PDB file of C-alpha atoms and ligand atoms in Angstrom:
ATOM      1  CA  UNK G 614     -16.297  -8.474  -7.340  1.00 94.00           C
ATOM      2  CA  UNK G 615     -15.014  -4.776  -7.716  1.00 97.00           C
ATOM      3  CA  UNK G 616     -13.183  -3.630  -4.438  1.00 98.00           C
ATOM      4  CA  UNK G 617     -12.003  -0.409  -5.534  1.00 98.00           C
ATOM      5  CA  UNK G 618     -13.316   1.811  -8.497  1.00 98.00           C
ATOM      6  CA  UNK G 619     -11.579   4.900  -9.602  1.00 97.00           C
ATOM      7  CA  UNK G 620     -14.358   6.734 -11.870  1.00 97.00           C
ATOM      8  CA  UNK G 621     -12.960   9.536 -13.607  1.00 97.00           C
ATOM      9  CA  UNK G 622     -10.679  11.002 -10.436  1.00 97.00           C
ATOM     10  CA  UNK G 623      -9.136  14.567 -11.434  1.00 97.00           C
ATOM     11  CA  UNK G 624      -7.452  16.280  -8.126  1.00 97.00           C
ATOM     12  CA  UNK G 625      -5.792  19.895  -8.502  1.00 96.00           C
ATOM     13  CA  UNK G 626      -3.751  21.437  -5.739  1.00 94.00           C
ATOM     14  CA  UNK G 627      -4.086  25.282  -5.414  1.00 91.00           C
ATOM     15  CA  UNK G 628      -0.992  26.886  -3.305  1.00 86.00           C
ATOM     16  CA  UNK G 629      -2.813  29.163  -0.709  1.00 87.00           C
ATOM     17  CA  UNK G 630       0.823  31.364  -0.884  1.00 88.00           C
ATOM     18  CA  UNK G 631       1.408  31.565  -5.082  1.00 89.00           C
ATOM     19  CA  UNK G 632      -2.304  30.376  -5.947  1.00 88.00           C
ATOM     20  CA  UNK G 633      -0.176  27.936  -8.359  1.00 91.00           C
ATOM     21  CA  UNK G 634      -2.005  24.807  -9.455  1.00 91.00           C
ATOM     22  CA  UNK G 635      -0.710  21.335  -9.677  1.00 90.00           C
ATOM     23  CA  UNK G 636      -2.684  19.286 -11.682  1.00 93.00           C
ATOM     24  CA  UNK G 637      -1.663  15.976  -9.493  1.00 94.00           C
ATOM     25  CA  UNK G 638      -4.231  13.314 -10.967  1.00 96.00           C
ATOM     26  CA  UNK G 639      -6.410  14.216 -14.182  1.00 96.00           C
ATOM     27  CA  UNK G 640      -9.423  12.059 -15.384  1.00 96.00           C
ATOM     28  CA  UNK G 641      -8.286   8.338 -14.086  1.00 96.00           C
ATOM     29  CA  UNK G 642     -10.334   5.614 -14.539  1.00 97.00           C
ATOM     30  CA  UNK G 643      -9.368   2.004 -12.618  1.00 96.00           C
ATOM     31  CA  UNK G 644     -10.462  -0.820 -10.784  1.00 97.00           C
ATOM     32  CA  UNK G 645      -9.298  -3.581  -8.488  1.00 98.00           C
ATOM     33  CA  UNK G 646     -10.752  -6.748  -7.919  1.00 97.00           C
ATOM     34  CA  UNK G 647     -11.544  -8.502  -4.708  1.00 97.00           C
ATOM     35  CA  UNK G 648      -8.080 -10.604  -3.812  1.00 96.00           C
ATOM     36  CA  UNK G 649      -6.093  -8.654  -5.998  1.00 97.00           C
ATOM     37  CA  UNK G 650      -2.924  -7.301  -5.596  1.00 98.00           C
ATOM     38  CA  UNK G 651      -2.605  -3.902  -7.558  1.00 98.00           C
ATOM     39  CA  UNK G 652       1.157  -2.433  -7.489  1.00 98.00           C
ATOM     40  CA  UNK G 653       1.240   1.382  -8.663  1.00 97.00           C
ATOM     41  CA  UNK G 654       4.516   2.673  -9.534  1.00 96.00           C
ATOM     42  CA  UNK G 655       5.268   5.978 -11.802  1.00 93.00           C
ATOM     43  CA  UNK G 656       8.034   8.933 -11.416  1.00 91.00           C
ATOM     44  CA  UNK G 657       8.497  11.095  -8.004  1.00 90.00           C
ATOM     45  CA  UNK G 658       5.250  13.490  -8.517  1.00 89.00           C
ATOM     46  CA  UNK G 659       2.946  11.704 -10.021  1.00 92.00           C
ATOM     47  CA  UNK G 660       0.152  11.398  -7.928  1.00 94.00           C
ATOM     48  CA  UNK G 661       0.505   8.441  -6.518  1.00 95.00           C
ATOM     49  CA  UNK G 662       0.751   9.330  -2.749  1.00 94.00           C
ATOM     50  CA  UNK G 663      -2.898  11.361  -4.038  1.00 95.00           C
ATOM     51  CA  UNK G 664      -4.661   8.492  -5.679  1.00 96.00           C
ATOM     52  CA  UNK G 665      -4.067   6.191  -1.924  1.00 96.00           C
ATOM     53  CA  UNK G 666      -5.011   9.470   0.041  1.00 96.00           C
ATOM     54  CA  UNK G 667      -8.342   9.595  -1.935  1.00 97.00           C
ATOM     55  CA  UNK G 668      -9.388   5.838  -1.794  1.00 97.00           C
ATOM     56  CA  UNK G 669      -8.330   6.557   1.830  1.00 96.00           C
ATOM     57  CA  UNK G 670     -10.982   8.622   2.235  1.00 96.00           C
ATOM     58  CA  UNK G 671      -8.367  11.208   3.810  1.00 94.00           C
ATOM     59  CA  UNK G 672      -8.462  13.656   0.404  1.00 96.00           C
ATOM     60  CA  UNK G 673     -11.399  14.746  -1.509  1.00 96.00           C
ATOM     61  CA  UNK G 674     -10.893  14.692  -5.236  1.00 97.00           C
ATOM     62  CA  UNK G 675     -11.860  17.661  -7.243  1.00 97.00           C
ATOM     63  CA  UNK G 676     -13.808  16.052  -9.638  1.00 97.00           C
ATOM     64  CA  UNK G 677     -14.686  11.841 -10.278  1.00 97.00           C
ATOM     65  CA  UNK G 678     -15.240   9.962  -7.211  1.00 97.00           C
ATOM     66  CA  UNK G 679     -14.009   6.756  -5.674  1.00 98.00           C
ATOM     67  CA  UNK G 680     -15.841   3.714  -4.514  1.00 98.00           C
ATOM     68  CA  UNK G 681     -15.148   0.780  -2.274  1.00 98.00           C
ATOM     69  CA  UNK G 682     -17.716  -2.093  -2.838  1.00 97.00           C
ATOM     70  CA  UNK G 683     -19.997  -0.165  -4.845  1.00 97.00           C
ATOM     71  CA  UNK G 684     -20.262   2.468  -1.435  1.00 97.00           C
ATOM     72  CA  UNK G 685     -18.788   6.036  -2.394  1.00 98.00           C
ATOM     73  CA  UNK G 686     -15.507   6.407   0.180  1.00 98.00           C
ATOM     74  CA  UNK G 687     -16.597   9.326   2.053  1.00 96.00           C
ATOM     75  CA  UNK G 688     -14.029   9.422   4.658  1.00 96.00           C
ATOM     76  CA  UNK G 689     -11.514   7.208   6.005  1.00 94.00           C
ATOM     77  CA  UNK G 690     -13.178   3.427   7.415  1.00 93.00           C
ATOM     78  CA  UNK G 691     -11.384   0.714   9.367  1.00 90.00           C
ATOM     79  CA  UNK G 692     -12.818  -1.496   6.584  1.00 94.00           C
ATOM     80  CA  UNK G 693     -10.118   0.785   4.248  1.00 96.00           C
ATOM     81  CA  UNK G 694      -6.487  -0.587   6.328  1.00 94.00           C
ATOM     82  CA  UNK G 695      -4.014   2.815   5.548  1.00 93.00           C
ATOM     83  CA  UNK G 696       0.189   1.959   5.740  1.00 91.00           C
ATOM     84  CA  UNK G 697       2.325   4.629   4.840  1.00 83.00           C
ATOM     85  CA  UNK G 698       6.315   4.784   4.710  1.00 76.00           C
ATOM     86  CA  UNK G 699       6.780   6.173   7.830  1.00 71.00           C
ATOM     87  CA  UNK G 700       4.690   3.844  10.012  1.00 64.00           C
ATOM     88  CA  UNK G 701       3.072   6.662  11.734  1.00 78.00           C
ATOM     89  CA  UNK G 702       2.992   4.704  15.417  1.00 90.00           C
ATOM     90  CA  UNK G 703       2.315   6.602  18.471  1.00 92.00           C
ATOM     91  CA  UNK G 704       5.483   7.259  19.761  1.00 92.00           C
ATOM     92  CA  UNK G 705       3.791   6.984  23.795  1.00 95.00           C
ATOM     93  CA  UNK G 706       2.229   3.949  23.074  1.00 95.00           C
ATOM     94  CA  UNK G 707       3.881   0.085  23.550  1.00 96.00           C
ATOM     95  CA  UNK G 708       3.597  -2.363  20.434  1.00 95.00           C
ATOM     96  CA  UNK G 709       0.469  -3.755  22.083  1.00 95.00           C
ATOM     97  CA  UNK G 710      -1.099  -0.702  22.686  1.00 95.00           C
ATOM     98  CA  UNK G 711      -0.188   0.612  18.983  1.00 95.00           C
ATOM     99  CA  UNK G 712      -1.301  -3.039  17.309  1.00 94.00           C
ATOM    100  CA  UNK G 713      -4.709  -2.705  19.826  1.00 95.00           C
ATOM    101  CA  UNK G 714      -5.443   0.869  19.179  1.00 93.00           C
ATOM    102  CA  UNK G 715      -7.880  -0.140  16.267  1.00 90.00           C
ATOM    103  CA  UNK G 716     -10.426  -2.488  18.112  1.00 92.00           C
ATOM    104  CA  UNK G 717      -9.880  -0.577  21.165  1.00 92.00           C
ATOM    105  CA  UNK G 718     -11.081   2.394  19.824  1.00 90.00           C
ATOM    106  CA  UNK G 719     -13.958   0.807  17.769  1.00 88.00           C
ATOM    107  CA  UNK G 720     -15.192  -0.453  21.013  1.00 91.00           C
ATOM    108  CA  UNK G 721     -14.515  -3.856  20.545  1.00 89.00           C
ATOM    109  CA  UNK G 722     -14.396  -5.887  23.727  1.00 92.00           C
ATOM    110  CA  UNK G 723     -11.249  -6.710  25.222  1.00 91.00           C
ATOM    111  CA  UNK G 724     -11.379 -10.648  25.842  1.00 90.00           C
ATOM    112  CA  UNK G 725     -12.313 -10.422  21.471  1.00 88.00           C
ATOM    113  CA  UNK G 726      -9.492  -8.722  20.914  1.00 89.00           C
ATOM    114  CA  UNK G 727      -6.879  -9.825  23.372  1.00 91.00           C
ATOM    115  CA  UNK G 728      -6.073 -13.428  21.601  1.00 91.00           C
ATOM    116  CA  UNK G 729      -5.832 -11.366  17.741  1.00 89.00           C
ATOM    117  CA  UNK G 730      -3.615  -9.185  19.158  1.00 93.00           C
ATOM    118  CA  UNK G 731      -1.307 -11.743  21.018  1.00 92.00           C
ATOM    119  CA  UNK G 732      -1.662 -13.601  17.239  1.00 89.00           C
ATOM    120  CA  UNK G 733      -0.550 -10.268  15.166  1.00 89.00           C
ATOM    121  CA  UNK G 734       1.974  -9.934  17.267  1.00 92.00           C
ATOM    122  CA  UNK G 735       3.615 -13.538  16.805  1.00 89.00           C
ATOM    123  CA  UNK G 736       2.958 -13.413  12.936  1.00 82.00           C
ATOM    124  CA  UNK G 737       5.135 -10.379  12.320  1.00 84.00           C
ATOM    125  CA  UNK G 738       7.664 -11.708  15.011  1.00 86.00           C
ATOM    126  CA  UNK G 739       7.652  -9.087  17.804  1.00 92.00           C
ATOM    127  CA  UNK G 740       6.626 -11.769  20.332  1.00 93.00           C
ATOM    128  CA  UNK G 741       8.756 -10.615  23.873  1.00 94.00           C
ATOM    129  CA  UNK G 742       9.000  -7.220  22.394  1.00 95.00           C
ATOM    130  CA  UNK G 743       4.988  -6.133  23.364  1.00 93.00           C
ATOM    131  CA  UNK G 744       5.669  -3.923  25.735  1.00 95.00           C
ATOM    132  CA  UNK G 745       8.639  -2.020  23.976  1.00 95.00           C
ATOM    133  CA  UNK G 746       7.966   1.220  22.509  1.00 95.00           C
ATOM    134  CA  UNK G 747       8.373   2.594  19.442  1.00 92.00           C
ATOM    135  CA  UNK G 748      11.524   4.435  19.463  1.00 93.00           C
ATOM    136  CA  UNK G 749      13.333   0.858  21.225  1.00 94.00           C
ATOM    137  CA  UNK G 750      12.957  -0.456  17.856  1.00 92.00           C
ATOM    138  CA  UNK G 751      14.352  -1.013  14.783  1.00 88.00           C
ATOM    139  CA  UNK G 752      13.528   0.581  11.382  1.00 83.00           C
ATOM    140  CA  UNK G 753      12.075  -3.149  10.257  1.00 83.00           C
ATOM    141  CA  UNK G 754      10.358  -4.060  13.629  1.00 88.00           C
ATOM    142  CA  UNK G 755       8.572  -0.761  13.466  1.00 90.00           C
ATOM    143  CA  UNK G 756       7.153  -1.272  10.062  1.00 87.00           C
ATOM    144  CA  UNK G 757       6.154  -4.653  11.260  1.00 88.00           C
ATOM    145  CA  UNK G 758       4.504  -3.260  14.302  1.00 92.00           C
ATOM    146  CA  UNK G 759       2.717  -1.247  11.901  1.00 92.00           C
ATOM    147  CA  UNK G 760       1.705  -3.725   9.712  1.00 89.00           C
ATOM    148  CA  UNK G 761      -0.188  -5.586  12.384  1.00 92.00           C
ATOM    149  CA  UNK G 762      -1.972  -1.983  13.541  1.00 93.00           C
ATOM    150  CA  UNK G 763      -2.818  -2.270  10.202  1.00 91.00           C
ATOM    151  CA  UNK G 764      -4.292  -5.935   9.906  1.00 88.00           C
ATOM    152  CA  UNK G 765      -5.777  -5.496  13.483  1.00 90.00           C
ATOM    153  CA  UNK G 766      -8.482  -3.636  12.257  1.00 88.00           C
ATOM    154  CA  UNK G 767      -9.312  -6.741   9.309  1.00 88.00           C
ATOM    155  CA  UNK G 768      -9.789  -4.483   6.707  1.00 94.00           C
ATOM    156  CA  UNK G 769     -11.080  -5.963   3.989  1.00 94.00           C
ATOM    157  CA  UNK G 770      -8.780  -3.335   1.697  1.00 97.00           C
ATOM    158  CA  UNK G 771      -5.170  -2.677   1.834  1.00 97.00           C
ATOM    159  CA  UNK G 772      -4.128   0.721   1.217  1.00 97.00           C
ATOM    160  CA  UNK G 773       0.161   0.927   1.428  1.00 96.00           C
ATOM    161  CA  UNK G 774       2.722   3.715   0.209  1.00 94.00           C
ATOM    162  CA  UNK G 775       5.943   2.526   0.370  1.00 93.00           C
ATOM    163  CA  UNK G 776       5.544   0.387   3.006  1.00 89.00           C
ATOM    164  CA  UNK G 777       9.100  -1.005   2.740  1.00 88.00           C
ATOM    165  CA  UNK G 778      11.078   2.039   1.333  1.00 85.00           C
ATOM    166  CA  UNK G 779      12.353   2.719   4.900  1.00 78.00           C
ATOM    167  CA  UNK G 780      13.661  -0.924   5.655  1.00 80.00           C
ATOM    168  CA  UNK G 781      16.887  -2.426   4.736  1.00 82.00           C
ATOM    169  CA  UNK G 782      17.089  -4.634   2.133  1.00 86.00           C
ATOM    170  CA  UNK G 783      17.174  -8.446   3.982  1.00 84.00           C
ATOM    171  CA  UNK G 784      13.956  -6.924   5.803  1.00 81.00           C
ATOM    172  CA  UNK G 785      12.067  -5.648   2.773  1.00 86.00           C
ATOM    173  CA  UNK G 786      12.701  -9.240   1.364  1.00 89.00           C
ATOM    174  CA  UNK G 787      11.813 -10.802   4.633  1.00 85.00           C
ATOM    175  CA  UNK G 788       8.367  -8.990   4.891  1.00 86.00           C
ATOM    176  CA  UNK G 789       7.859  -9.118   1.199  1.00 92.00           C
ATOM    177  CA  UNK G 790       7.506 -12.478   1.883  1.00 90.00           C
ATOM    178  CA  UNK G 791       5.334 -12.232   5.007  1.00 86.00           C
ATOM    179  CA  UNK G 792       3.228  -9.893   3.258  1.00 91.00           C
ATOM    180  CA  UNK G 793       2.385 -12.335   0.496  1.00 94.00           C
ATOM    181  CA  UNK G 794       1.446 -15.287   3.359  1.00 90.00           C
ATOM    182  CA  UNK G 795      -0.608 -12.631   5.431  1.00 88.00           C
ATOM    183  CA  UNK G 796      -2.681 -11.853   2.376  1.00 93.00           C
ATOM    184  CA  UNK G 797      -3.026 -15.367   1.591  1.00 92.00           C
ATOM    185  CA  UNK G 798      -1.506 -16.136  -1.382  1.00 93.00           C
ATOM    186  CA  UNK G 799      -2.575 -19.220  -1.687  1.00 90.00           C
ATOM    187  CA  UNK G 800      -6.223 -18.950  -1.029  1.00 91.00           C
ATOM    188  CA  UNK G 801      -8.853 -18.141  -3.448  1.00 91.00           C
ATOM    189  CA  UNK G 802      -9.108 -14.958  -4.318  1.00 90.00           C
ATOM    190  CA  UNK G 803     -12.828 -14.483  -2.722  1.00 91.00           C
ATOM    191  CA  UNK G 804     -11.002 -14.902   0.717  1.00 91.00           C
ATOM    192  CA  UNK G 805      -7.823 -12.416   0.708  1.00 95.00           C
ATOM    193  CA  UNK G 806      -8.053  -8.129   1.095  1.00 96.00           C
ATOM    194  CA  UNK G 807      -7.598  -6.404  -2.048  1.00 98.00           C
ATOM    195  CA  UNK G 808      -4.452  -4.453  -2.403  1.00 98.00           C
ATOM    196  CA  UNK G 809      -3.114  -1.384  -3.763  1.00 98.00           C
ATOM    197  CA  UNK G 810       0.578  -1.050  -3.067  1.00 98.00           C
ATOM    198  CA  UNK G 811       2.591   1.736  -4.568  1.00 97.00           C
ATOM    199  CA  UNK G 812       6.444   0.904  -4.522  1.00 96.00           C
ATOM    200  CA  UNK G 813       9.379   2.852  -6.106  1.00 93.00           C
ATOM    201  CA  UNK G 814      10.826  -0.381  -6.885  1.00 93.00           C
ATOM    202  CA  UNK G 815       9.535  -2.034  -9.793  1.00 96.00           C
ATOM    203  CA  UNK G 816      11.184  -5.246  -8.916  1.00 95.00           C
ATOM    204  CA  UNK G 817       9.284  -5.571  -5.909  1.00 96.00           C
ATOM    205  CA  UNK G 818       6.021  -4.151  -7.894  1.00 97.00           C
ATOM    206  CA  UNK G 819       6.656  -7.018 -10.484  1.00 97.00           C
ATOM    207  CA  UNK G 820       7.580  -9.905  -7.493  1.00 96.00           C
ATOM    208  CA  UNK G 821       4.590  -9.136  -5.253  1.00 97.00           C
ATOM    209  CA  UNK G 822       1.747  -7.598  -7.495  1.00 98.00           C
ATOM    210  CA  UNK G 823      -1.027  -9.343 -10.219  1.00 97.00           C
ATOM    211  CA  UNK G 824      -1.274  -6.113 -12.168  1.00 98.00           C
ATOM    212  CA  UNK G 825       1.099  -3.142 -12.048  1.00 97.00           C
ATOM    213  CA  UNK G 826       0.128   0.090 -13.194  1.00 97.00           C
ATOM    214  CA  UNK G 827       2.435   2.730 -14.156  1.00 95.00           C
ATOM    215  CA  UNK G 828       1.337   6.631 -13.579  1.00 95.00           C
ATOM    216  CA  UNK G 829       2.986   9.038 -15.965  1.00 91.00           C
ATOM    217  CA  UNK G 830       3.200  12.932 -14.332  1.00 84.00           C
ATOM    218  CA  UNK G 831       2.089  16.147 -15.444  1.00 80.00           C
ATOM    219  CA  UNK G 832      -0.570  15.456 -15.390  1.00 85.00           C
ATOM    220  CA  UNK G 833      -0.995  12.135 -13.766  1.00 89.00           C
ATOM    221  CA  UNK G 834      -2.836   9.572 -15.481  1.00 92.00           C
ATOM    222  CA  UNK G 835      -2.742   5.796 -15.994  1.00 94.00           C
ATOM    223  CA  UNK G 836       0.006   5.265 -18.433  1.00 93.00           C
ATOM    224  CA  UNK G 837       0.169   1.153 -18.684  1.00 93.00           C
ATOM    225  CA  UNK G 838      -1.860  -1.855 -17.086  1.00 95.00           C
ATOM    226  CA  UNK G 839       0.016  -4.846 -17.084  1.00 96.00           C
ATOM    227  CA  UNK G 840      -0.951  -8.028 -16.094  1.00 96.00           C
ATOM    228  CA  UNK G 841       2.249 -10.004 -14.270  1.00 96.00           C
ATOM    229  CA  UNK G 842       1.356 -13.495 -14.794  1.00 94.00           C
ATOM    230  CA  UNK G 843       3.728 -15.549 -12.494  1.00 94.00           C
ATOM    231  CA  UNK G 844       2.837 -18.643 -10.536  1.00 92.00           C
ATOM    232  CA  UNK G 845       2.156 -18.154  -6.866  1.00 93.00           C
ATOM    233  CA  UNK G 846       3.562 -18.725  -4.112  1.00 92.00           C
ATOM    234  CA  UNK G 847       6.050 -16.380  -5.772  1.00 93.00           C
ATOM    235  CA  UNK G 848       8.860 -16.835  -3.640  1.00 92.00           C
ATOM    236  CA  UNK G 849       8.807 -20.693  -3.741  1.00 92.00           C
ATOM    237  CA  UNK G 850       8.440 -20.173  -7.910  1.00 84.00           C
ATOM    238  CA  UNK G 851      10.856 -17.508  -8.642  1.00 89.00           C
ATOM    239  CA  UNK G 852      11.459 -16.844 -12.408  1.00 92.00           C
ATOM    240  CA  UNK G 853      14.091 -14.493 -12.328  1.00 94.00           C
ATOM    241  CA  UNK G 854      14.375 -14.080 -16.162  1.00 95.00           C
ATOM    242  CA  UNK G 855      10.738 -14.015 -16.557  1.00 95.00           C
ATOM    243  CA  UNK G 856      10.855 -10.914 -13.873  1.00 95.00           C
ATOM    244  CA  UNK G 857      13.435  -9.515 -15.607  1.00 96.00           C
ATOM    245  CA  UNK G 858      11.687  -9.114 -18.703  1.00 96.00           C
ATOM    246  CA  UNK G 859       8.518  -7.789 -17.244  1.00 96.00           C
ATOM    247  CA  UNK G 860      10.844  -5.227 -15.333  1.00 96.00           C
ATOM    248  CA  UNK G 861      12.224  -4.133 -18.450  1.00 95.00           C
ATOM    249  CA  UNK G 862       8.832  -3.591 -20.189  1.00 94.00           C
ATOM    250  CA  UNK G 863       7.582  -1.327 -17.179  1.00 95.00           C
ATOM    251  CA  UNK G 864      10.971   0.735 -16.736  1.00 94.00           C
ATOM    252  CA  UNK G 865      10.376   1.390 -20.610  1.00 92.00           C
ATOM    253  CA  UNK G 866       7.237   2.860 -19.771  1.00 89.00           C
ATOM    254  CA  UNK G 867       8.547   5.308 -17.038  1.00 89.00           C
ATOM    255  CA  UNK G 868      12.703   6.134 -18.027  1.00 85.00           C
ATOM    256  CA  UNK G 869      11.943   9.613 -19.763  1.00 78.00           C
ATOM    257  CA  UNK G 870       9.359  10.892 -17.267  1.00 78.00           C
ATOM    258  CA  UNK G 871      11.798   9.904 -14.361  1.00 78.00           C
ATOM    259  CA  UNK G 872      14.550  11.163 -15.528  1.00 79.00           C
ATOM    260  CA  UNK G 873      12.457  14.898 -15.883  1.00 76.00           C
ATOM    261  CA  UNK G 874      11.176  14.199 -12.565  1.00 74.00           C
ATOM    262  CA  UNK G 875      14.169  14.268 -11.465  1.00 76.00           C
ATOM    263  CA  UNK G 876      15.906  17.011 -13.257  1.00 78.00           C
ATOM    264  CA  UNK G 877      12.781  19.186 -12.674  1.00 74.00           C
ATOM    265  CA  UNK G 878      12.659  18.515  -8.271  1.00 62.00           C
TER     266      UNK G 878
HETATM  267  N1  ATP A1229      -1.158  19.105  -0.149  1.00 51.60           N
HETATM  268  C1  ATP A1229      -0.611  19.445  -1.317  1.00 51.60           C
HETATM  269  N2  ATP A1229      -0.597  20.746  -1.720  1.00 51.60           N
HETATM  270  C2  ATP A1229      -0.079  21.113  -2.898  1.00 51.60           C
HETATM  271  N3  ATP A1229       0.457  20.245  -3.790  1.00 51.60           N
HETATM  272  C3  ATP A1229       0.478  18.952  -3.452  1.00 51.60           C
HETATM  273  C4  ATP A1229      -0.038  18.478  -2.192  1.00 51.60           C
HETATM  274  N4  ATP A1229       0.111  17.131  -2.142  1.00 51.60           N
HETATM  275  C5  ATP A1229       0.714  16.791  -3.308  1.00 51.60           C
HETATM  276  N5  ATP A1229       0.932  17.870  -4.093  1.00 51.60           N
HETATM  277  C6  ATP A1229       1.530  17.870  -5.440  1.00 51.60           C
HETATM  278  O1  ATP A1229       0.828  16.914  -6.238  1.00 51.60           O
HETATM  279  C7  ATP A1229       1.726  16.174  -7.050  1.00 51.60           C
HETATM  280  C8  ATP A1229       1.568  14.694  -6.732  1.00 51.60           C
HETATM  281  O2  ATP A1229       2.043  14.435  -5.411  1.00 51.60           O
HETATM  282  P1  ATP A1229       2.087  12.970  -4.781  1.00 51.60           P
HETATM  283  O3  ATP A1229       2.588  13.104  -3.402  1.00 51.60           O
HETATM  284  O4  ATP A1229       0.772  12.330  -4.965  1.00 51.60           O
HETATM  285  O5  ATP A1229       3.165  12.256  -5.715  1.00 51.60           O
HETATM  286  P2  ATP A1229       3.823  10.797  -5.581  1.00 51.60           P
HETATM  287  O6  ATP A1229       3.623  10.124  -6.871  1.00 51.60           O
HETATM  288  O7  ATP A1229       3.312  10.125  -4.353  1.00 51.60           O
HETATM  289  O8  ATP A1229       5.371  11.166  -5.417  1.00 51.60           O
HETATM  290  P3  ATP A1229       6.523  10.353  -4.625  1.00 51.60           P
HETATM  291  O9  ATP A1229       6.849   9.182  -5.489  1.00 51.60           O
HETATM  292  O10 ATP A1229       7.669  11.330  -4.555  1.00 51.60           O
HETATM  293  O11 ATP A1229       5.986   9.967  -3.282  1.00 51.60           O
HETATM  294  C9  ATP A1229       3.116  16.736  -6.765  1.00 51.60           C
HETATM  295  O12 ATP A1229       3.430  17.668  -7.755  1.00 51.60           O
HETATM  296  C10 ATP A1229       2.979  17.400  -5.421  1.00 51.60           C
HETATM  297  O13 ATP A1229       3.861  18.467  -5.294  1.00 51.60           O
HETATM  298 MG1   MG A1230       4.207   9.455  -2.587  1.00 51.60          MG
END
């Protein structure tokens, strides 16, 4: 079954002070499949931040339109689960009040929600740190805490933009790992979210993701599709010089563009 399906997206920016336009996304077409993992990566500007926003249902494209089990996304749905980089947690709010936030406000009763929340909270291990807040934690517990906002909801779609770029390294391996188990990486696809994951590394993209696709800039479209065909559970079955080649074959695809990224920002 199609989750998510890109048909034709273009999206232009117009500055309000220059009236410049940035072409950000231009005519792409894609797809994700129920229980799929989808890992985007591409150069700094290439849309990629845009594409999530739209299937977010937070940014209207100008032309194309996105769908999310065959319904057009007209706005942002608890059924759509949003993580971006910098967690985004109300700062005034404890763990448990940031992790309950979702059912809370979609009216859910509290003795339904109560148990989940006490569960979320063990599986991304901030059990005895409930009633912190935000700013009493680390860079990795935060993320975490965010995480289970996220999952609190159920969604049945994962929406995440470099979820881990602002963890250290042990902790971005540590939740790669617990990201993998949440989603269910070993159950049939029919019972796990769909994901679309954009990463700046492509060794995580390669480690965690069934298909990675590569946007290319100016303007952005889908450059390469690649299937990454490696046994799951992937951390009990690691092939490092099986991920090495498939790393190789998707830093081909983006070297030039990010090196004129970068000499262009
Ligand atoms: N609100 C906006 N107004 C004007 N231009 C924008 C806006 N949002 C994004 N852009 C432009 O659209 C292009 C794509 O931006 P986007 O944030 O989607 O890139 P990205 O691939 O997520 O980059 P990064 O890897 O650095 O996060 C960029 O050129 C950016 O400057
Ligand atoms: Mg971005």
């Amino acid at each position: 079954m199609t989750a998510i399906r890109i048909d034709r997206i273009s999206k232009t920016f117009v500055s309000s002070r220059t009236g410049e336009q940035v072409v950000a996304l231009k005519d792409v077409d894609l797809e994700v499949s129920q229980g799929e993992f989808v890992a985007i990566v591409g150069p700094s500007g290439c849309g990629k931040s845009t594409l999530l926003s739209i299937i977010a249902g937070i940014l209207e494209p100008t032309s194309g339109a996105a769908y999310h089990y065959d319904a057009p996304i007209l706005g942002p749905s608890p059924d759509r689960g949003v993580l971006f980089q910098d967690y985004a947690l109300f700062p005034w709010l404890s763990v448990r009040q940031n992790i309950s936030f979702g059912p809370r406000a979609r009216g859910v009763p509290s003795s339904e929600w109560q148990q989940e929340v006490d569960r979320l909270i063990s599986v991304v291990g901030l059990s005895g740190f409930d009633t912190r807040l935000p700013h009493e934690l680390s860079g990795g517990m935060r993320q975490r805490c965010a995480l289970a906002r996220m999952l609190a909801n159920e969604p049945r779609t994962w929406l995440m933009d470099e979820p881990l770029a602002a963890v250290d390294l042990q902790t971005r391996t540590l939740l790669q790992e617990e990201i993998l188990r949440i989603w269910g990486e070993d159950q049939p696809p029919a019972d796990r979210p769909a994901v679309m994951f954009i990463t700046h590394g492509i060794d995580e993209a390669v480690l965690l993701a069934d298909r990675v696709i590569v946007l290319g800039r100016r303007p952005g479209r889908v450059k390469a599709d690649l299937k990454i065909d490696l046994n799951r559970p992937r951390f009990e079955h690691r092939d490092l010089a099986a991920e090495g080649v498939l790393v190789q074959q998707i830093w081909d695809q983006i070297r030039d563009e990010a090196r004129s990224a970068i000499l262009e920002d």
